[in-house]
Amino acid sequence: MPDLPDLNMERAERAVRIFNRLRIPDVPGTPLLVDAAGEWFRDIVRALHGSMDPVTRARMIRELFILVPKKNAKTTLGAALMLTSVLMNDRPNGEFLIVAPTKEVAQLAYDQCSGMIELDRGLRRRFHIQTHLKKVTYRDTGATLQIKSFSPDVMTGVKPSGILVDEEHVLAEKSDAIRVMGQIRGGMVSQPEAFLMIITTQSEKPPRGVFRSDLTKARAIRDGSVQGHTLPILYELPHDLQKASVLPGEAAPWEDPACWHMVLPNAGRSITVERLVEDYHEAKASGVEELTRWASQHLNVEIGLALRNDRWAGADYWSQQAEKGLTLKELLARSEVTVAGIDGGGLDDLLSLSVLGRDSVTAEWLHWQKSWVFEGVLELRKREASQLVDFAKGGDLVILKEPGLDIIELADVLKDVDRSGTLAMVGLDPMGVGAIVDALAERGISGSRVVGVPQGWTLSGAIKTTERKLADGTLLHADQPIMSWAVSNAKVEPRGNAIIITKQAAGYLKIDPLMSLLNAVALMSKNPQAKPTMSGFMRRGLLSV
């Protein structure tokens, strides 16, 4: 909690007194929050309610972003804060909402709110409870607190005085999450005292969509790089402890229980480190997939790769081989020779291009990629739509409206690569690539330099080569999120003495960027030499004009 010197402490402490008098309905003895809640959440209550200017009614803190691991009573404490806000409110018929990702979470939030009211004789008289609507009404002002599920229909037209969004990382997986959050924020504009509180754990998958955007903004405000009216309360380990060491037999820094207390604000109440140690050993015994999921939920460790038990072995080494800031321009400048791999099929696929260079000094392989997709895929694959939009914002993916533009843009990129004088070969799946071959030929890339790369079990050699190059540190990549996503989507299937990675095995998940890399690796494994050209000699400084 940062220092907030301009708080209205009279109002802040009044809110804390109300909060402290509420009882937890689902704990033996129904203890008062003055005893059961940690000081960390009382600080949040103070900050939110003490930040409102009594004259202008505008809040200095309009949004709160609270990132806290599971089992720290966030749903219970969030419900108590919203009930406190209803009691502090003086706007007639003010509307307060708790928005939950599922019916089960919504029911839990409602049970906590109604239970707190039922346990206080004074509150029972002053509130009207409507269980069938999951709604409570404060008779004195007509203000309501209602629990709703997350959907565009429910959020359209709301003008909340206060709203709590629970588990935003789950909501972000919905295709319309950005639009719904936009409706929520838009509905607050007309009320100067309105606030939005987001309380969530870390995602079980790499952060995406609106959750990723809000988390990034909260971190930037916390770190002082930007300013805003959001109060970030982020319980996450320091960056050096979050490093995902997933090498066989090697524990990650975050696996040390001595550091877990840093992210458990409610320790000693709803959760203990000792209990987490037991759960940790169970998760670790279940495999790396369950362990990474457990760490994301109980320690707020951000997952870079979704590592399943049937994952591709190269995924274990992918993160450590990232070279941040590696661009195509730098790759071309450092490489003595380059090859390109292309993958992509129908309108439902990503058309992916990988450029793989061999460093002229170290002989390391350097990788960069770009992908294209038609906007119709966002409708066809709604569960991945927000992820694809994120990649487009980052520049690794281009979302197109017209068929054919993807091939034109891909061919233009390879034309630039060819101008560097390093391009030896372009490899692609032999099936259905006529348009790509024609576009390359128009740009002077044709003949023996454009080759088909057999797929299926014949790619086994490229798969194993890529694994080894990642493991021994001789393959570096540009740290592009879309590649991490594709790598984590890859599933391996044994076929006799070979292994295969196929789109069928990946199911609805996309692996096209990875397949383009494997096609490029198949070519680079042939030890190609760049065709000597005038531009190539000039690039290396061997010829002057």
XYZ file of C-alpha atoms in Angstrom:
545
model
C 0.000 0.000 0.000
C 1.563 3.313 -1.036
C 1.461 6.377 1.180
C -1.830 8.216 0.619
C -1.521 11.468 2.607
C -4.646 13.229 1.282
C -7.223 10.767 2.578
C -10.316 11.959 4.419
C -9.464 10.011 7.564
C -12.803 10.691 9.265
C -14.658 9.050 6.407
C -12.014 6.337 6.076
C -12.232 5.293 9.724
C -16.018 5.331 9.649
C -15.900 2.834 6.795
C -13.454 0.660 8.740
C -15.765 0.658 11.781
C -18.660 -0.558 9.631
C -16.449 -3.178 7.994
C -15.161 -4.436 11.362
C -18.707 -5.042 12.676
C -19.627 -7.455 9.909
C -19.417 -11.184 10.599
C -18.178 -14.047 8.434
C -21.187 -16.336 7.988
C -19.436 -19.546 6.908
C -16.753 -19.825 9.607
C -17.371 -21.573 12.957
C -18.329 -18.973 15.535
C -19.126 -16.415 12.796
C -16.291 -14.118 13.936
C -16.328 -10.363 13.478
C -14.086 -8.998 10.760
C -12.303 -6.887 13.343
C -10.823 -10.192 14.519
C -10.889 -12.327 11.373
C -9.699 -9.875 8.678
C -6.101 -8.797 8.245
C -4.967 -5.206 8.412
C -4.048 -5.412 4.727
C -7.704 -5.319 3.711
C -8.640 -2.622 6.223
C -6.025 -0.458 4.486
C -7.915 -1.026 1.237
C -11.227 -0.071 2.889
C -9.605 3.114 4.233
C -8.067 4.029 0.895
C -11.240 3.539 -1.139
C -13.631 5.390 1.148
C -11.201 8.016 2.347
C -10.308 9.051 -1.201
C -13.682 10.681 -1.942
C -13.776 14.482 -1.856
C -16.752 15.440 0.370
C -17.404 18.606 -1.677
C -17.031 17.448 -5.294
C -17.921 13.815 -4.460
C -15.167 12.749 -6.893
C -12.904 9.885 -5.878
C -9.150 10.224 -6.037
C -9.092 6.430 -6.390
C -11.539 5.398 -9.110
C -10.251 1.884 -9.626
C -8.536 -0.735 -7.509
C -6.653 -3.667 -8.979
C -5.983 -6.304 -6.332
C -3.941 -9.366 -7.278
C -3.981 -11.859 -4.416
C -3.566 -15.665 -4.351
C -6.402 -18.059 -3.645
C -7.482 -18.838 -0.082
C -6.846 -15.286 1.139
C -10.598 -14.687 1.665
C -10.855 -12.331 -1.299
C -14.490 -13.181 -2.132
C -15.584 -12.820 1.498
C -13.644 -9.612 2.091
C -14.739 -8.197 -1.250
C -18.382 -8.854 -0.364
C -17.846 -7.130 2.999
C -16.304 -4.104 1.314
C -19.228 -3.801 -1.084
C -21.724 -4.068 1.770
C -19.756 -1.373 3.602
C -19.934 0.809 0.492
C -23.727 0.467 0.374
C -23.939 1.596 3.986
C -21.565 4.528 3.331
C -23.428 5.629 0.210
C -25.737 8.664 0.286
C -26.892 8.610 -3.350
C -30.602 7.700 -3.536
C -31.132 4.360 -5.269
C -27.423 3.884 -5.809
C -26.566 0.694 -7.692
C -23.769 -1.558 -6.480
C -22.766 -4.749 -8.260
C -20.597 -7.778 -7.741
C -19.788 -9.384 -11.080
C -18.696 -13.011 -10.942
C -17.282 -15.264 -13.680
C -19.524 -18.252 -12.890
C -22.856 -18.975 -11.230
C -21.036 -20.797 -8.419
C -18.863 -17.796 -7.572
C -21.888 -15.507 -7.833
C -23.794 -17.711 -5.394
C -20.883 -17.695 -2.956
C -20.641 -13.900 -3.079
C -24.374 -13.562 -2.509
C -24.342 -16.047 0.374
C -21.603 -14.011 2.037
C -23.499 -10.715 1.632
C -26.870 -12.024 2.769
C -25.237 -14.026 5.570
C -23.520 -10.915 6.948
C -26.853 -9.116 6.995
C -28.702 -11.988 8.665
C -26.118 -12.153 11.461
C -26.679 -8.513 12.498
C -30.039 -7.621 14.029
C -29.785 -3.967 12.980
C -28.892 -4.827 9.393
C -31.746 -7.326 9.146
C -34.205 -4.502 9.818
C -32.601 -2.104 7.381
C -32.118 -4.441 4.431
C -34.615 -6.179 2.185
C -33.210 -9.493 0.924
C -34.398 -10.917 -2.409
C -32.723 -14.295 -2.741
C -34.271 -15.127 -6.116
C -32.629 -12.010 -7.583
C -29.405 -12.304 -5.578
C -30.114 -8.767 -4.471
C -30.234 -6.801 -1.218
C -31.763 -3.331 -0.842
C -30.845 -0.785 1.842
C -34.171 0.656 2.919
C -32.768 4.003 4.125
C -31.480 5.119 0.703
C -32.942 2.583 -1.713
C -29.384 1.566 -2.675
C -29.032 -1.986 -3.963
C -26.277 -4.549 -4.027
C -26.793 -7.269 -6.596
C -24.640 -10.186 -7.669
C -24.574 -10.791 -11.421
C -22.843 -13.049 -13.876
C -20.521 -11.572 -16.462
C -22.209 -11.011 -19.831
C -22.888 -8.149 -22.260
C -26.663 -8.407 -21.769
C -26.389 -8.070 -18.006
C -23.963 -5.137 -18.106
C -25.681 -3.085 -20.811
C -27.141 0.128 -19.413
C -25.808 -0.185 -15.856
C -24.748 3.000 -14.044
C -23.099 1.615 -10.935
C -22.008 3.640 -7.953
C -19.608 0.826 -7.194
C -18.758 -2.465 -8.841
C -16.582 -5.394 -7.863
C -15.302 -7.677 -10.629
C -14.207 -11.019 -9.208
C -11.621 -13.275 -10.904
C -10.928 -11.123 -13.950
C -8.394 -13.669 -15.223
C -11.292 -16.086 -15.834
C -13.476 -13.415 -17.420
C -10.657 -12.482 -19.820
C -11.056 -15.819 -21.602
C -14.495 -14.786 -22.830
C -14.486 -13.368 -26.352
C -16.554 -10.333 -25.347
C -14.631 -9.520 -22.142
C -13.091 -6.300 -23.460
C -16.506 -5.029 -24.595
C -18.158 -5.858 -21.271
C -15.428 -4.177 -19.238
C -15.818 -1.178 -21.531
C -19.549 -1.090 -20.736
C -18.783 -1.224 -17.012
C -16.295 1.622 -17.179
C -18.557 3.640 -19.453
C -21.467 3.302 -17.027
C -19.395 4.878 -14.236
C -18.761 8.155 -16.060
C -21.970 9.886 -14.973
C -21.314 9.347 -11.259
C -18.219 11.088 -9.830
C -18.098 8.823 -6.784
C -18.310 5.587 -8.782
C -15.540 3.040 -8.329
C -14.445 -0.220 -9.919
C -12.620 -2.829 -7.873
C -11.001 -5.780 -9.639
C -9.895 -8.569 -7.330
C -8.331 -11.610 -8.914
C -5.683 -14.274 -8.734
C -3.055 -14.839 -11.403
C -4.158 -16.725 -14.502
C -3.689 -20.480 -14.947
C -2.560 -19.662 -18.506
C -0.321 -16.879 -19.782
C -2.215 -13.610 -19.087
C -4.415 -12.486 -21.947
C -7.008 -9.964 -23.055
C -8.453 -7.464 -20.635
C -6.772 -9.142 -17.644
C -3.370 -8.733 -19.259
C -4.107 -5.081 -20.076
C -5.284 -4.237 -16.554
C -2.401 -6.129 -14.950
C 0.136 -4.349 -17.147
C -1.396 -0.969 -16.290
C -1.427 -1.756 -12.560
C 2.228 -2.789 -12.612
C 3.188 0.349 -14.503
C 1.426 2.561 -11.933
C 2.986 0.590 -9.073
C 6.447 0.996 -10.594
C 5.946 4.721 -11.158
C 6.337 4.640 -14.931
C 2.821 6.024 -15.501
C 0.220 7.832 -13.443
C -3.460 7.107 -13.060
C -6.447 6.860 -10.747
C -5.936 3.130 -10.162
C -4.667 1.848 -6.823
C -2.596 -1.289 -7.517
C -2.302 -3.851 -4.707
C -0.219 -6.650 -6.200
C 0.844 -9.593 -4.075
C 3.462 -11.160 -6.324
C 7.015 -12.313 -5.755
C 9.994 -10.244 -6.934
C 10.966 -10.898 -10.539
C 14.101 -12.878 -9.685
C 12.021 -15.286 -7.593
C 9.370 -15.731 -10.276
C 11.808 -17.121 -12.818
C 10.437 -20.364 -14.151
C 13.242 -22.876 -13.799
C 11.595 -25.935 -15.289
C 14.720 -27.939 -16.087
C 14.468 -31.565 -15.000
C 15.528 -32.031 -11.391
C 15.981 -28.306 -10.763
C 13.643 -26.373 -8.442
C 12.446 -22.910 -9.391
C 13.255 -20.036 -6.988
C 9.583 -19.671 -6.052
C 9.476 -23.260 -4.774
C 11.208 -22.202 -1.544
C 8.490 -21.945 1.177
C 10.606 -19.342 2.983
C 9.435 -16.720 0.472
C 5.751 -17.645 0.333
C 4.717 -15.343 3.188
C 5.375 -12.401 0.838
C 2.215 -13.140 -1.146
C -0.094 -14.353 1.646
C -1.603 -11.255 3.266
C -4.193 -13.332 5.128
C -1.646 -15.840 6.465
C -2.592 -17.196 9.870
C -6.278 -16.652 9.209
C -7.762 -18.257 6.090
C -4.486 -19.852 4.989
C -1.130 -20.938 6.432
C 2.253 -21.588 4.850
C 2.269 -25.031 6.444
C -0.953 -25.990 4.658
C 0.454 -24.721 1.357
C 3.551 -26.888 1.788
C 1.346 -29.985 1.881
C -0.529 -28.876 -1.241
C 2.751 -28.053 -2.979
C 4.124 -31.566 -2.520
C 0.884 -33.060 -3.854
C 0.987 -30.783 -6.892
C 4.637 -31.542 -7.598
C 3.994 -35.273 -7.387
C 1.275 -34.847 -10.056
C 3.697 -33.415 -12.620
C 4.895 -30.122 -14.013
C 1.494 -29.182 -15.462
C -0.235 -29.343 -12.086
C 2.712 -27.698 -10.322
C 2.691 -24.664 -12.616
C -1.082 -24.365 -12.277
C -0.768 -24.576 -8.484
C 1.934 -21.913 -8.411
C -0.182 -19.517 -10.481
C -3.158 -19.841 -8.146
C -1.489 -20.037 -4.739
C 1.645 -17.922 -5.223
C 0.589 -15.650 -8.115
C 3.496 -16.910 -10.222
C 2.876 -15.762 -13.787
C 2.931 -18.639 -16.237
C 4.985 -18.069 -19.351
C 4.290 -21.448 -20.945
C 1.436 -23.840 -20.275
C 3.459 -27.013 -19.673
C 1.322 -30.125 -19.978
C 2.430 -33.693 -19.393
C 2.207 -34.379 -23.135
C 4.116 -31.210 -23.992
C 6.899 -30.944 -26.511
C 10.287 -31.354 -24.774
C 11.567 -28.134 -26.326
C 9.015 -26.178 -24.281
C 11.104 -26.815 -21.159
C 13.943 -24.733 -22.607
C 12.046 -22.166 -24.653
C 11.880 -19.327 -22.118
C 15.573 -19.440 -21.255
C 16.575 -19.014 -24.916
C 14.825 -15.685 -25.411
C 16.877 -12.746 -26.665
C 14.767 -9.695 -25.968
C 14.859 -7.058 -28.642
C 15.976 -9.344 -31.458
C 14.414 -7.922 -34.625
C 14.402 -9.152 -38.193
C 16.759 -6.324 -39.121
C 19.271 -7.349 -36.455
C 18.927 -11.021 -37.374
C 19.809 -10.234 -40.992
C 22.744 -8.077 -39.966
C 24.212 -10.824 -37.791
C 23.570 -13.807 -40.064
C 25.818 -15.241 -42.756
C 22.895 -17.227 -44.147
C 19.144 -17.373 -43.565
C 16.354 -19.778 -44.399
C 12.612 -19.313 -44.102
C 9.863 -21.690 -43.071
C 6.198 -21.149 -43.926
C 3.140 -22.862 -42.480
C -0.540 -22.208 -42.945
C -3.494 -23.751 -44.651
C -7.126 -22.701 -44.845
C -8.924 -19.575 -43.778
C -9.159 -20.970 -40.248
C -5.364 -21.082 -39.848
C -2.613 -18.641 -39.100
C -0.266 -18.123 -42.027
C 3.107 -18.146 -40.270
C 6.589 -17.208 -41.434
C 9.771 -18.071 -39.559
C 13.141 -16.603 -40.544
C 16.086 -18.569 -39.171
C 19.592 -17.163 -39.425
C 23.035 -18.599 -38.692
C 25.197 -16.101 -36.798
C 28.335 -15.294 -38.792
C 30.466 -15.173 -35.626
C 29.011 -17.655 -33.129
C 27.143 -19.970 -35.559
C 24.113 -19.737 -33.230
C 20.728 -20.032 -34.886
C 18.590 -16.885 -34.587
C 14.806 -17.021 -34.972
C 12.132 -14.412 -35.730
C 8.542 -14.921 -36.871
C 5.448 -13.124 -38.151
C 1.920 -14.437 -38.672
C -1.257 -13.384 -40.451
C -4.894 -14.333 -39.834
C -8.303 -13.334 -41.209
C -10.605 -11.449 -38.858
C -13.295 -14.091 -39.321
C -11.205 -16.445 -37.189
C -11.959 -14.236 -34.186
C -15.588 -15.308 -34.494
C -14.842 -18.930 -35.326
C -12.453 -19.323 -32.394
C -13.952 -17.088 -29.738
C -12.095 -18.763 -26.893
C -8.773 -17.693 -28.473
C -9.935 -14.327 -29.849
C -8.600 -12.165 -27.021
C -5.250 -13.937 -27.235
C -4.979 -13.253 -30.965
C -5.889 -9.594 -30.446
C -3.054 -9.321 -27.903
C -0.584 -10.710 -30.430
C -1.804 -8.225 -33.016
C -1.280 -5.342 -30.592
C 2.261 -6.578 -30.015
C 3.010 -6.623 -33.750
C 3.620 -10.361 -34.063
C 0.287 -11.025 -35.788
C -1.562 -9.134 -38.519
C -5.365 -9.431 -38.592
C -6.599 -8.995 -42.157
C -10.003 -8.365 -43.728
C -9.394 -9.606 -47.277
C -8.165 -13.047 -48.426
C -4.882 -12.928 -50.290
C -3.378 -9.987 -48.436
C -1.600 -12.350 -46.086
C 0.316 -14.015 -48.923
C 1.227 -10.635 -50.416
C 2.576 -9.331 -47.109
C 4.469 -12.553 -46.390
C 6.081 -12.480 -49.829
C 7.048 -8.819 -49.312
C 8.812 -9.693 -46.059
C 10.768 -12.440 -47.792
C 11.645 -10.036 -50.612
C 13.307 -7.805 -47.991
C 15.113 -10.835 -46.563
C 16.309 -11.779 -50.033
C 17.676 -8.283 -50.595
C 20.047 -8.843 -47.668
C 21.850 -11.438 -49.753
C 21.531 -14.113 -47.070
C 18.439 -16.054 -48.114
C 19.345 -19.587 -49.146
C 16.004 -21.425 -49.188
C 12.343 -21.153 -48.349
C 10.634 -24.310 -47.073
C 6.923 -24.958 -46.793
C 4.339 -27.699 -46.531
C 3.939 -29.038 -50.089
C 0.143 -29.161 -49.804
C -1.889 -26.216 -51.090
C 0.928 -23.679 -51.504
C 0.528 -22.698 -55.156
C -0.410 -19.086 -54.416
C 2.573 -18.669 -52.097
C 5.001 -20.118 -54.645
C 3.625 -17.782 -57.331
C 3.939 -14.727 -55.063
C 7.545 -15.605 -54.227
C 8.389 -16.145 -57.897
C 7.096 -12.654 -58.717
C 9.658 -11.333 -56.227
C 12.563 -13.305 -57.651
C 12.489 -16.189 -55.177
C 11.955 -19.363 -57.154
C 13.459 -22.544 -58.519
C 15.611 -24.647 -56.213
C 15.362 -22.048 -53.451
C 11.695 -22.877 -52.825
C 11.360 -26.434 -51.537
C 8.671 -28.603 -50.027
C 9.300 -29.853 -46.498
C 7.660 -33.252 -45.876
C 5.390 -33.222 -42.833
C 4.293 -35.831 -40.280
C 6.870 -38.324 -39.024
C 9.491 -37.043 -41.481
C 9.690 -33.828 -39.387
C 10.891 -35.894 -36.427
C 14.505 -34.981 -37.157
C 13.701 -31.265 -37.181
C 11.754 -31.594 -33.937
C 14.660 -33.305 -32.175
C 17.199 -30.894 -33.638
C 15.204 -27.942 -32.339
C 14.980 -29.528 -28.890
C 18.754 -30.065 -28.767
C 19.571 -26.582 -30.030
C 17.328 -25.058 -27.373
C 18.774 -27.287 -24.641
C 22.422 -26.574 -25.489
C 21.790 -22.846 -25.911
C 22.614 -22.549 -29.611
C 19.132 -21.512 -30.791
C 18.012 -18.051 -29.758
C 14.604 -16.537 -30.464
C 13.086 -13.056 -30.407
C 10.976 -13.640 -27.271
C 7.695 -13.189 -29.134
C 4.576 -14.076 -27.092
C 2.882 -15.722 -30.063
C 5.728 -18.252 -30.288
C 5.540 -19.033 -26.557
C 1.817 -19.619 -27.047
C 2.350 -21.933 -30.008
C 5.112 -23.829 -28.202
C 2.891 -24.355 -25.169
C 0.069 -25.578 -27.440
C 2.212 -28.288 -29.031
C 1.448 -31.899 -28.143
C 3.802 -34.755 -28.964
C 2.706 -38.141 -30.236
C 5.038 -41.157 -30.620
C 5.004 -42.892 -34.020
C 7.250 -45.942 -33.973
C 10.789 -44.666 -33.440
C 9.742 -41.130 -34.369
C 7.750 -38.350 -32.692
C 5.316 -36.019 -34.374
C 3.701 -32.680 -33.615
C 0.485 -32.272 -35.575
C -2.370 -29.802 -35.726
C -4.767 -32.687 -35.138
C -3.077 -33.496 -31.822
C -3.203 -29.839 -30.765
C -6.971 -29.740 -31.351
C -8.459 -26.249 -31.319
C -5.118 -24.776 -30.214
C -2.900 -23.216 -32.858
C 0.692 -24.318 -33.523
C 1.261 -22.777 -36.981
C 4.106 -20.462 -35.810
C 5.950 -23.449 -34.324
C 5.434 -25.529 -37.467
C 6.955 -22.739 -39.553
C 10.011 -22.837 -37.272
C 10.321 -26.610 -37.688
C 10.172 -26.195 -41.473
C 12.988 -23.655 -41.235
C 15.026 -25.943 -38.969
C 14.673 -28.752 -41.509
C 16.372 -26.491 -44.071
C 19.059 -25.064 -41.782
C 20.014 -28.614 -40.793
C 21.218 -29.097 -44.399
C 23.992 -26.531 -43.757
C 22.892 -24.192 -46.575
C 25.083 -21.479 -48.057
C 23.767 -18.136 -49.159
C 23.860 -17.408 -52.869
C 26.609 -14.817 -53.429
C 25.015 -11.630 -54.661
C 26.105 -8.034 -55.076
C 23.930 -6.947 -52.149
C 25.293 -9.738 -49.992
C 28.903 -8.702 -50.540
C 28.060 -5.058 -49.873
C 26.208 -5.988 -46.661
C 29.339 -7.689 -45.354
C 31.585 -4.786 -46.296
C 33.529 -6.876 -48.823
C 32.673 -4.659 -51.748
C 32.513 -0.892 -51.892
C 30.982 1.444 -54.398
